[in-house]
Structures are given as C-alpha cells and as structure tokens.
C-alpha cells in the first residue's frame, strides 16, 4: 500500500509539472502576440518555489554512459557491479553550470552515488586573464559535501579542495619543458594528513606512451604511491600497467573500443606480487563493458 501511495504521489507530481509547463508555454506565446483583439494571458505564479525548481530539472536526463562489471572470472563469470553517469549543461538566468549524476549499484543501489555542479565563476578572455572554476559534489551514501575551486592563468592552475567545510588539499598544476619532453607537474599539500604529494606525467615515444608517478612526503619519509605506464597499441586499443609498491599490487588493463561498435570492453588483471610462488593463482581477472546512451 505504501508503494502504491508513493507511485500515486509521484504520478500526481509529474502531472502537476506537466500542466505547469503547458501554462508557461501558453503564457509566453500569448504574451508575444500583439494586436487590439489579443490580450496577454497571465501566467500563474503562485506555484511553490520547489515545484518551479523541479520543473527546471525535469528534462535534464538526455545522455550519459553506463558500465557493467564482472566479478573475478577465475571464480566463474557473474555480475559484480553496475555504474552509470549522465549530465546536462544548464543556463539558469544567464548563469551556466553543468549538472552531473553518478550511480553505483554497490555504493548505493537504491539511489544516486554522487551529484555535482560545475562551471566557471569567471571566464578568461585570453591566456593573460584569470579563469575561476568550481565543482560542488554531494556524496549521497557518505552524506558529504565536497567543494573544489580552481584559478588558472598563464598555463598554471591552482586549486583548493574542501570536504564538509574543512580544507582538505591545496595544490597547483603546470606543464613544463625538460629538454625535448613535456612534463605535467602537480604538487599539492594534504592538510588533514599533513602530507606533501607530487604527481608527474609525461608522454614519450612520439606521444603513444605515457609514464606517470605519484610520490608522497610525510615526516621525512618518501613513499612512492604509484607508478604507471600506458601504451596506445593502435587507435581505439591501449594497455595500461599500474604498480602500487605499498600493497605490492600490479594492475594491467587492456581497453578495446573496436571490439564492438558503440561499446568499450576492458579486461583488468590484478596481480599480487608479495608471493612470487603464487602469482598466477592469486591473480584476479575482471571484464567490463561500457557504452553511451
């Protein structure tokens, strides 16, 4: 009975939104007509602000992507997780923003995992100007709000991240030239952990290969958090290897955008390196399929 009542309330609410939209369109078309025999039809404005807000967000879900993941194939193939994301660019009174929603079955099967709004507070007319951007994210299962602010000028971007009104991380990003190579450098300071972090990434081999590293500094200790290598085998096919020294894990990922038209297939193998005598038996192999809709 409760589910039936909820469905009825939802149907009535959608019906109210539909009628409100019809009245709004009629009011606009009527007010644009001129002539002595045509008086403008007034638009009702006593609907609640919540109803108006819901009307503005009704037609947002237009396109997105989805991904189905398997469990460890060595234990028999079966469904493991479903992820989906969709978004829409909005223009509210001249203020442009992007709405993005993410769903993760394992994280929150009954609702969204994440909702975010992002855009530019200040747009830069040239590289000499300062562009200020923002991203506000709501993590639904964790009941947490995150805010990220960025400022970019002359090729350098500085950023700050807040989590529940506490400063979490500050940093900067810039591409620098070292000889004939271009290196993306991102140093940052993690406030709560009192830890410095630097991320490095460079394209090598004519742009087909990419190498990356992530290093943390805390209390005088150096921790190589991650080392990565990616190679583009051909257009639409690539392989990527990521080593995590702390956990002694090697992840190898192969992505193929040509295997099936309109979809991407990814095979991932996680290989623990802490026991050299049991590498193959301990490896975990998963497969995922992603597509746009």
mmCIF file of C-alpha atoms in Angstrom:
data_model
loop_
_atom_site.group_PDB
_atom_site.id
_atom_site.type_symbol
_atom_site.label_atom_id
_atom_site.label_comp_id
_atom_site.label_asym_id
_atom_site.label_seq_id
_atom_site.Cartn_x
_atom_site.Cartn_y
_atom_site.Cartn_z
ATOM 1 C CA UNK A 1 0.000 0.000 0.000
ATOM 2 C CA UNK A 2 2.850 2.357 0.825
ATOM 3 C CA UNK A 3 4.483 1.700 -2.539
ATOM 4 C CA UNK A 4 1.153 2.245 -4.301
ATOM 5 C CA UNK A 5 0.665 5.547 -2.454
ATOM 6 C CA UNK A 6 4.192 6.640 -3.369
ATOM 7 C CA UNK A 7 3.600 5.857 -7.051
ATOM 8 C CA UNK A 8 0.351 7.843 -6.980
ATOM 9 C CA UNK A 9 2.069 10.832 -5.383
ATOM 10 C CA UNK A 10 4.862 10.668 -7.969
ATOM 11 C CA UNK A 11 2.344 10.486 -10.829
ATOM 12 C CA UNK A 12 0.378 13.438 -9.460
ATOM 13 C CA UNK A 13 3.545 15.455 -9.017
ATOM 14 C CA UNK A 14 4.676 14.787 -12.583
ATOM 15 C CA UNK A 15 1.185 15.658 -13.815
ATOM 16 C CA UNK A 16 1.369 18.979 -11.954
ATOM 17 C CA UNK A 17 4.728 19.688 -13.565
ATOM 18 C CA UNK A 18 3.324 18.887 -16.995
ATOM 19 C CA UNK A 19 0.363 21.216 -16.522
ATOM 20 C CA UNK A 20 2.623 23.949 -15.198
ATOM 21 C CA UNK A 21 4.866 23.639 -18.257
ATOM 22 C CA UNK A 22 1.852 23.863 -20.576
ATOM 23 C CA UNK A 23 0.591 27.021 -18.840
ATOM 24 C CA UNK A 24 4.053 28.534 -19.002
ATOM 25 C CA UNK A 25 4.424 27.898 -22.743
ATOM 26 C CA UNK A 26 0.929 29.222 -23.449
ATOM 27 C CA UNK A 27 1.597 32.329 -21.420
ATOM 28 C CA UNK A 28 4.835 33.028 -23.296
ATOM 29 C CA UNK A 29 3.315 32.526 -26.745
ATOM 30 C CA UNK A 30 0.283 34.647 -25.867
ATOM 31 C CA UNK A 31 2.293 37.497 -24.407
ATOM 32 C CA UNK A 32 4.406 37.653 -27.568
ATOM 33 C CA UNK A 33 1.329 38.283 -29.754
ATOM 34 C CA UNK A 34 0.213 41.860 -30.338
ATOM 35 C CA UNK A 35 -2.984 43.418 -31.565
ATOM 36 C CA UNK A 36 -6.159 45.020 -30.236
ATOM 37 C CA UNK A 37 -8.054 41.752 -30.333
ATOM 38 C CA UNK A 38 -5.498 39.793 -28.373
ATOM 39 C CA UNK A 39 -4.841 40.367 -24.693
ATOM 40 C CA UNK A 40 -1.921 38.633 -22.994
ATOM 41 C CA UNK A 41 -2.872 35.581 -20.979
ATOM 42 C CA UNK A 42 -1.431 35.893 -17.478
ATOM 43 C CA UNK A 43 0.838 33.141 -16.228
ATOM 44 C CA UNK A 44 0.062 31.720 -12.806
ATOM 45 C CA UNK A 45 2.918 32.399 -10.461
ATOM 46 C CA UNK A 46 1.636 31.038 -7.160
ATOM 47 C CA UNK A 47 3.209 27.607 -7.600
ATOM 48 C CA UNK A 48 5.729 26.809 -4.888
ATOM 49 C CA UNK A 49 9.439 27.505 -5.489
ATOM 50 C CA UNK A 50 10.100 23.775 -5.042
ATOM 51 C CA UNK A 51 7.698 22.980 -7.883
ATOM 52 C CA UNK A 52 9.371 25.561 -10.124
ATOM 53 C CA UNK A 53 12.785 24.066 -9.293
ATOM 54 C CA UNK A 54 11.570 20.576 -10.100
ATOM 55 C CA UNK A 55 10.183 21.793 -13.412
ATOM 56 C CA UNK A 56 13.572 23.237 -14.323
ATOM 57 C CA UNK A 57 15.262 19.901 -13.698
ATOM 58 C CA UNK A 58 12.689 17.565 -15.329
ATOM 59 C CA UNK A 59 14.184 17.399 -18.863
ATOM 60 C CA UNK A 60 17.816 17.071 -17.835
ATOM 61 C CA UNK A 61 18.458 13.375 -18.393
ATOM 62 C CA UNK A 62 19.299 13.370 -22.089
ATOM 63 C CA UNK A 63 22.526 11.396 -22.474
ATOM 64 C CA UNK A 64 25.010 9.501 -20.416
ATOM 65 C CA UNK A 65 27.074 6.358 -20.114
ATOM 66 C CA UNK A 66 26.799 3.031 -18.335
ATOM 67 C CA UNK A 67 29.184 0.241 -17.390
ATOM 68 C CA UNK A 68 28.636 -3.354 -16.302
ATOM 69 C CA UNK A 69 31.437 -5.094 -14.415
ATOM 70 C CA UNK A 70 32.002 -8.788 -13.817
ATOM 71 C CA UNK A 71 33.431 -10.466 -10.762
ATOM 72 C CA UNK A 72 36.669 -12.470 -10.775
ATOM 73 C CA UNK A 73 36.457 -14.653 -13.882
ATOM 74 C CA UNK A 74 38.610 -17.266 -12.182
ATOM 75 C CA UNK A 75 35.690 -17.941 -9.844
ATOM 76 C CA UNK A 76 33.116 -18.076 -12.637
ATOM 77 C CA UNK A 77 31.730 -15.109 -14.567
ATOM 78 C CA UNK A 78 28.817 -13.284 -12.957
ATOM 79 C CA UNK A 79 27.504 -9.749 -12.426
ATOM 80 C CA UNK A 80 29.526 -7.671 -9.966
ATOM 81 C CA UNK A 81 28.509 -4.034 -10.355
ATOM 82 C CA UNK A 82 26.621 -1.521 -12.477
ATOM 83 C CA UNK A 83 27.710 2.086 -12.893
ATOM 84 C CA UNK A 84 26.038 4.887 -14.799
ATOM 85 C CA UNK A 85 26.528 8.613 -15.258
ATOM 86 C CA UNK A 86 24.623 11.338 -17.045
ATOM 87 C CA UNK A 87 24.629 15.089 -17.187
ATOM 88 C CA UNK A 88 23.304 18.260 -18.748
ATOM 89 C CA UNK A 89 24.564 21.770 -19.362
ATOM 90 C CA UNK A 90 22.205 24.305 -17.787
ATOM 91 C CA UNK A 91 21.675 28.019 -18.219
ATOM 92 C CA UNK A 92 19.786 29.475 -15.267
ATOM 93 C CA UNK A 93 19.241 33.207 -15.638
ATOM 94 C CA UNK A 94 22.458 33.601 -17.608
ATOM 95 C CA UNK A 95 24.466 31.537 -15.112
ATOM 96 C CA UNK A 96 25.884 28.472 -16.858
ATOM 97 C CA UNK A 97 26.553 25.273 -14.941
ATOM 98 C CA UNK A 98 26.884 21.556 -15.612
ATOM 99 C CA UNK A 99 24.825 19.023 -13.694
ATOM 100 C CA UNK A 100 26.293 15.525 -13.423
ATOM 101 C CA UNK A 101 24.851 12.465 -11.694
ATOM 102 C CA UNK A 102 26.529 9.139 -10.957
ATOM 103 C CA UNK A 103 25.005 5.812 -9.986
ATOM 104 C CA UNK A 104 26.904 2.906 -8.449
ATOM 105 C CA UNK A 105 24.959 -0.233 -7.573
ATOM 106 C CA UNK A 106 27.447 -1.402 -4.943
ATOM 107 C CA UNK A 107 27.744 2.019 -3.323
ATOM 108 C CA UNK A 108 24.034 2.882 -3.196
ATOM 109 C CA UNK A 109 21.746 0.555 -5.131
ATOM 110 C CA UNK A 110 18.572 2.443 -4.147
ATOM 111 C CA UNK A 111 19.702 5.895 -5.274
ATOM 112 C CA UNK A 112 22.438 8.069 -6.703
ATOM 113 C CA UNK A 113 26.006 7.837 -5.510
ATOM 114 C CA UNK A 114 27.019 11.357 -6.462
ATOM 115 C CA UNK A 115 25.544 14.625 -7.735
ATOM 116 C CA UNK A 116 27.725 17.537 -8.804
ATOM 117 C CA UNK A 117 27.502 21.035 -10.252
ATOM 118 C CA UNK A 118 30.498 22.531 -12.048
ATOM 119 C CA UNK A 119 31.301 25.511 -14.191
ATOM 120 C CA UNK A 120 33.119 28.834 -14.420
ATOM 121 C CA UNK A 121 32.658 31.663 -11.962
ATOM 122 C CA UNK A 122 34.902 33.876 -14.085
ATOM 123 C CA UNK A 123 35.650 33.131 -17.745
ATOM 124 C CA UNK A 124 39.031 34.107 -19.177
ATOM 125 C CA UNK A 125 39.026 36.049 -22.418
ATOM 126 C CA UNK A 126 42.697 35.249 -23.071
ATOM 127 C CA UNK A 127 45.598 33.338 -21.529
ATOM 128 C CA UNK A 128 46.585 36.506 -19.665
ATOM 129 C CA UNK A 129 43.279 36.631 -17.809
ATOM 130 C CA UNK A 130 42.389 34.633 -14.703
ATOM 131 C CA UNK A 131 39.697 31.972 -15.032
ATOM 132 C CA UNK A 132 37.979 30.792 -11.860
ATOM 133 C CA UNK A 133 36.105 27.498 -11.821
ATOM 134 C CA UNK A 134 34.175 25.490 -9.277
ATOM 135 C CA UNK A 135 32.838 21.996 -8.656
ATOM 136 C CA UNK A 136 30.384 21.187 -5.869
ATOM 137 C CA UNK A 137 29.867 17.472 -5.232
ATOM 138 C CA UNK A 138 27.402 15.696 -2.984
ATOM 139 C CA UNK A 139 28.394 12.152 -1.985
ATOM 140 C CA UNK A 140 25.000 10.678 -1.163
ATOM 141 C CA UNK A 141 25.965 7.456 0.700
ATOM 142 C CA UNK A 142 28.622 9.257 2.764
ATOM 143 C CA UNK A 143 26.369 12.289 3.338
ATOM 144 C CA UNK A 144 29.332 14.502 2.486
ATOM 145 C CA UNK A 145 29.730 17.739 0.525
ATOM 146 C CA UNK A 146 32.941 18.490 -1.376
ATOM 147 C CA UNK A 147 33.909 21.792 -2.990
ATOM 148 C CA UNK A 148 36.780 22.348 -5.399
ATOM 149 C CA UNK A 149 37.850 25.803 -6.576
ATOM 150 C CA UNK A 150 40.393 26.435 -9.332
ATOM 151 C CA UNK A 151 42.109 29.528 -10.710
ATOM 152 C CA UNK A 152 44.027 29.359 -13.995
ATOM 153 C CA UNK A 153 46.278 31.846 -15.761
ATOM 154 C CA UNK A 154 49.391 31.703 -17.973
ATOM 155 C CA UNK A 155 49.248 27.896 -18.108
ATOM 156 C CA UNK A 156 49.211 27.386 -14.340
ATOM 157 C CA UNK A 157 46.222 26.160 -12.348
ATOM 158 C CA UNK A 158 45.986 26.413 -8.569
ATOM 159 C CA UNK A 159 43.252 24.587 -6.687
ATOM 160 C CA UNK A 160 41.782 24.040 -3.259
ATOM 161 C CA UNK A 161 39.505 21.233 -2.101
ATOM 162 C CA UNK A 162 37.114 21.393 0.841
ATOM 163 C CA UNK A 163 35.289 18.493 2.493
ATOM 164 C CA UNK A 164 32.465 19.366 4.900
ATOM 165 C CA UNK A 165 33.786 22.924 5.396
ATOM 166 C CA UNK A 166 37.336 21.749 6.129
ATOM 167 C CA UNK A 167 40.237 22.458 3.809
ATOM 168 C CA UNK A 168 41.470 19.084 2.563
ATOM 169 C CA UNK A 169 44.059 19.793 -0.134
ATOM 170 C CA UNK A 170 45.715 22.705 -1.942
ATOM 171 C CA UNK A 171 47.950 22.434 -4.967
ATOM 172 C CA UNK A 172 48.926 23.556 -8.445
ATOM 173 C CA UNK A 173 49.287 22.080 -11.943
ATOM 174 C CA UNK A 174 51.546 23.122 -14.787
ATOM 175 C CA UNK A 175 53.185 21.690 -17.886
ATOM 176 C CA UNK A 176 56.938 22.321 -18.020
ATOM 177 C CA UNK A 177 59.548 21.643 -20.702
ATOM 178 C CA UNK A 178 62.514 19.437 -19.817
ATOM 179 C CA UNK A 179 64.717 19.115 -22.865
ATOM 180 C CA UNK A 180 62.530 17.783 -25.664
ATOM 181 C CA UNK A 181 59.942 16.370 -23.266
ATOM 182 C CA UNK A 182 56.877 17.980 -21.757
ATOM 183 C CA UNK A 183 56.186 17.085 -18.140
ATOM 184 C CA UNK A 184 52.925 17.663 -16.287
ATOM 185 C CA UNK A 185 53.698 18.501 -12.662
ATOM 186 C CA UNK A 186 51.122 18.648 -9.865
ATOM 187 C CA UNK A 187 52.448 19.321 -6.351
ATOM 188 C CA UNK A 188 49.917 19.519 -3.522
ATOM 189 C CA UNK A 189 49.598 19.597 0.260
ATOM 190 C CA UNK A 190 47.091 17.323 2.003
ATOM 191 C CA UNK A 191 46.089 19.348 5.033
ATOM 192 C CA UNK A 192 44.474 16.702 7.240
ATOM 193 C CA UNK A 193 47.156 14.076 6.582
ATOM 194 C CA UNK A 194 49.944 16.699 6.795
ATOM 195 C CA UNK A 195 51.458 15.154 3.720
ATOM 196 C CA UNK A 196 53.012 16.582 0.566
ATOM 197 C CA UNK A 197 52.187 14.893 -2.731
ATOM 198 C CA UNK A 198 53.574 15.303 -6.205
ATOM 199 C CA UNK A 199 52.163 13.799 -9.397
ATOM 200 C CA UNK A 200 54.232 13.579 -12.566
ATOM 201 C CA UNK A 201 53.142 12.569 -16.067
ATOM 202 C CA UNK A 202 54.870 12.715 -19.424
ATOM 203 C CA UNK A 203 54.195 11.488 -22.952
ATOM 204 C CA UNK A 204 57.081 9.602 -24.559
ATOM 205 C CA UNK A 205 57.654 7.578 -27.706
ATOM 206 C CA UNK A 206 56.096 10.116 -30.027
ATOM 207 C CA UNK A 207 53.039 10.521 -27.816
ATOM 208 C CA UNK A 208 51.964 6.862 -27.916
ATOM 209 C CA UNK A 209 53.388 6.079 -24.483
ATOM 210 C CA UNK A 210 52.688 7.774 -21.174
ATOM 211 C CA UNK A 211 54.555 7.351 -17.919
ATOM 212 C CA UNK A 212 53.354 8.651 -14.562
ATOM 213 C CA UNK A 213 54.337 8.600 -10.912
ATOM 214 C CA UNK A 214 52.821 9.685 -7.625
ATOM 215 C CA UNK A 215 55.091 10.325 -4.639
ATOM 216 C CA UNK A 216 54.121 11.282 -1.071
ATOM 217 C CA UNK A 217 56.306 13.008 1.529
ATOM 218 C CA UNK A 218 55.416 12.854 5.240
ATOM 219 C CA UNK A 219 57.573 13.158 8.371
ATOM 220 C CA UNK A 220 60.741 12.986 6.306
ATOM 221 C CA UNK A 221 59.740 9.714 4.656
ATOM 222 C CA UNK A 222 59.330 9.230 0.914
ATOM 223 C CA UNK A 223 56.534 6.936 -0.247
ATOM 224 C CA UNK A 224 56.207 6.043 -3.927
ATOM 225 C CA UNK A 225 52.442 5.620 -4.013
ATOM 226 C CA UNK A 226 52.015 4.685 -7.668
ATOM 227 C CA UNK A 227 53.929 4.155 -10.907
ATOM 228 C CA UNK A 228 52.069 3.926 -14.204
ATOM 229 C CA UNK A 229 52.768 3.157 -17.841
ATOM 230 C CA UNK A 230 50.312 3.383 -20.740
ATOM 231 C CA UNK A 231 50.804 2.478 -24.388
ATOM 232 C CA UNK A 232 48.480 3.059 -27.325
ATOM 233 C CA UNK A 233 48.697 -0.111 -29.400
ATOM 234 C CA UNK A 234 46.620 1.447 -32.175
ATOM 235 C CA UNK A 235 43.704 3.835 -32.394
ATOM 236 C CA UNK A 236 40.999 2.548 -30.063
ATOM 237 C CA UNK A 237 43.202 -0.027 -28.325
ATOM 238 C CA UNK A 238 45.519 0.586 -25.387
ATOM 239 C CA UNK A 239 47.174 -1.206 -22.497
ATOM 240 C CA UNK A 240 47.954 0.294 -19.105
ATOM 241 C CA UNK A 241 50.002 -1.022 -16.179
ATOM 242 C CA UNK A 242 49.912 0.448 -12.665
ATOM 243 C CA UNK A 243 52.221 -0.629 -9.844
ATOM 244 C CA UNK A 244 51.339 0.161 -6.226
ATOM 245 C CA UNK A 245 54.504 -0.539 -4.199
ATOM 246 C CA UNK A 246 52.829 -0.133 -0.815
ATOM 247 C CA UNK A 247 50.416 -3.010 -1.421
ATOM 248 C CA UNK A 248 52.694 -4.885 -3.823
ATOM 249 C CA UNK A 249 49.973 -4.999 -6.466
ATOM 250 C CA UNK A 250 50.297 -4.781 -10.237
ATOM 251 C CA UNK A 251 47.207 -3.879 -12.249
ATOM 252 C CA UNK A 252 47.223 -4.475 -16.004
ATOM 253 C CA UNK A 253 44.321 -3.085 -18.022
ATOM 254 C CA UNK A 254 43.528 -3.647 -21.689
ATOM 255 C CA UNK A 255 40.848 -1.448 -23.269
ATOM 256 C CA UNK A 256 39.356 -2.088 -26.706
ATOM 257 C CA UNK A 257 36.983 0.378 -28.367
ATOM 258 C CA UNK A 258 36.876 -1.572 -31.649
ATOM 259 C CA UNK A 259 35.773 -4.996 -30.432
ATOM 260 C CA UNK A 260 32.103 -3.953 -30.506
ATOM 261 C CA UNK A 261 30.686 -0.931 -32.279
ATOM 262 C CA UNK A 262 29.293 1.599 -29.840
ATOM 263 C CA UNK A 263 30.834 -0.035 -26.767
ATOM 264 C CA UNK A 264 34.170 -0.310 -24.957
ATOM 265 C CA UNK A 265 35.431 -3.571 -23.475
ATOM 266 C CA UNK A 266 38.035 -3.582 -20.706
ATOM 267 C CA UNK A 267 39.876 -6.566 -19.253
ATOM 268 C CA UNK A 268 41.672 -5.955 -15.956
ATOM 269 C CA UNK A 269 44.103 -8.237 -14.142
ATOM 270 C CA UNK A 270 45.204 -7.504 -10.570
ATOM 271 C CA UNK A 271 48.334 -9.458 -9.708
ATOM 272 C CA UNK A 272 49.693 -9.509 -6.123
ATOM 273 C CA UNK A 273 53.493 -9.521 -6.118
ATOM 274 C CA UNK A 274 54.103 -10.290 -2.447
ATOM 275 C CA UNK A 275 54.256 -14.036 -3.112
ATOM 276 C CA UNK A 276 56.282 -14.875 -6.206
ATOM 277 C CA UNK A 277 55.373 -18.564 -5.957
ATOM 278 C CA UNK A 278 51.629 -17.919 -6.186
ATOM 279 C CA UNK A 279 51.292 -15.044 -8.660
ATOM 280 C CA UNK A 280 49.124 -16.749 -11.261
ATOM 281 C CA UNK A 281 46.812 -18.459 -8.778
ATOM 282 C CA UNK A 282 46.275 -15.236 -6.815
ATOM 283 C CA UNK A 283 45.616 -13.045 -9.863
ATOM 284 C CA UNK A 284 42.132 -11.560 -10.183
ATOM 285 C CA UNK A 285 40.713 -11.035 -13.679
ATOM 286 C CA UNK A 286 37.602 -8.949 -14.382
ATOM 287 C CA UNK A 287 35.833 -7.727 -17.515
ATOM 288 C CA UNK A 288 33.647 -4.659 -18.028
ATOM 289 C CA UNK A 289 31.543 -3.299 -20.871
ATOM 290 C CA UNK A 290 30.784 0.418 -21.202
ATOM 291 C CA UNK A 291 28.514 2.221 -23.652
ATOM 292 C CA UNK A 292 26.836 5.572 -24.196
ATOM 293 C CA UNK A 293 23.074 6.099 -24.189
#
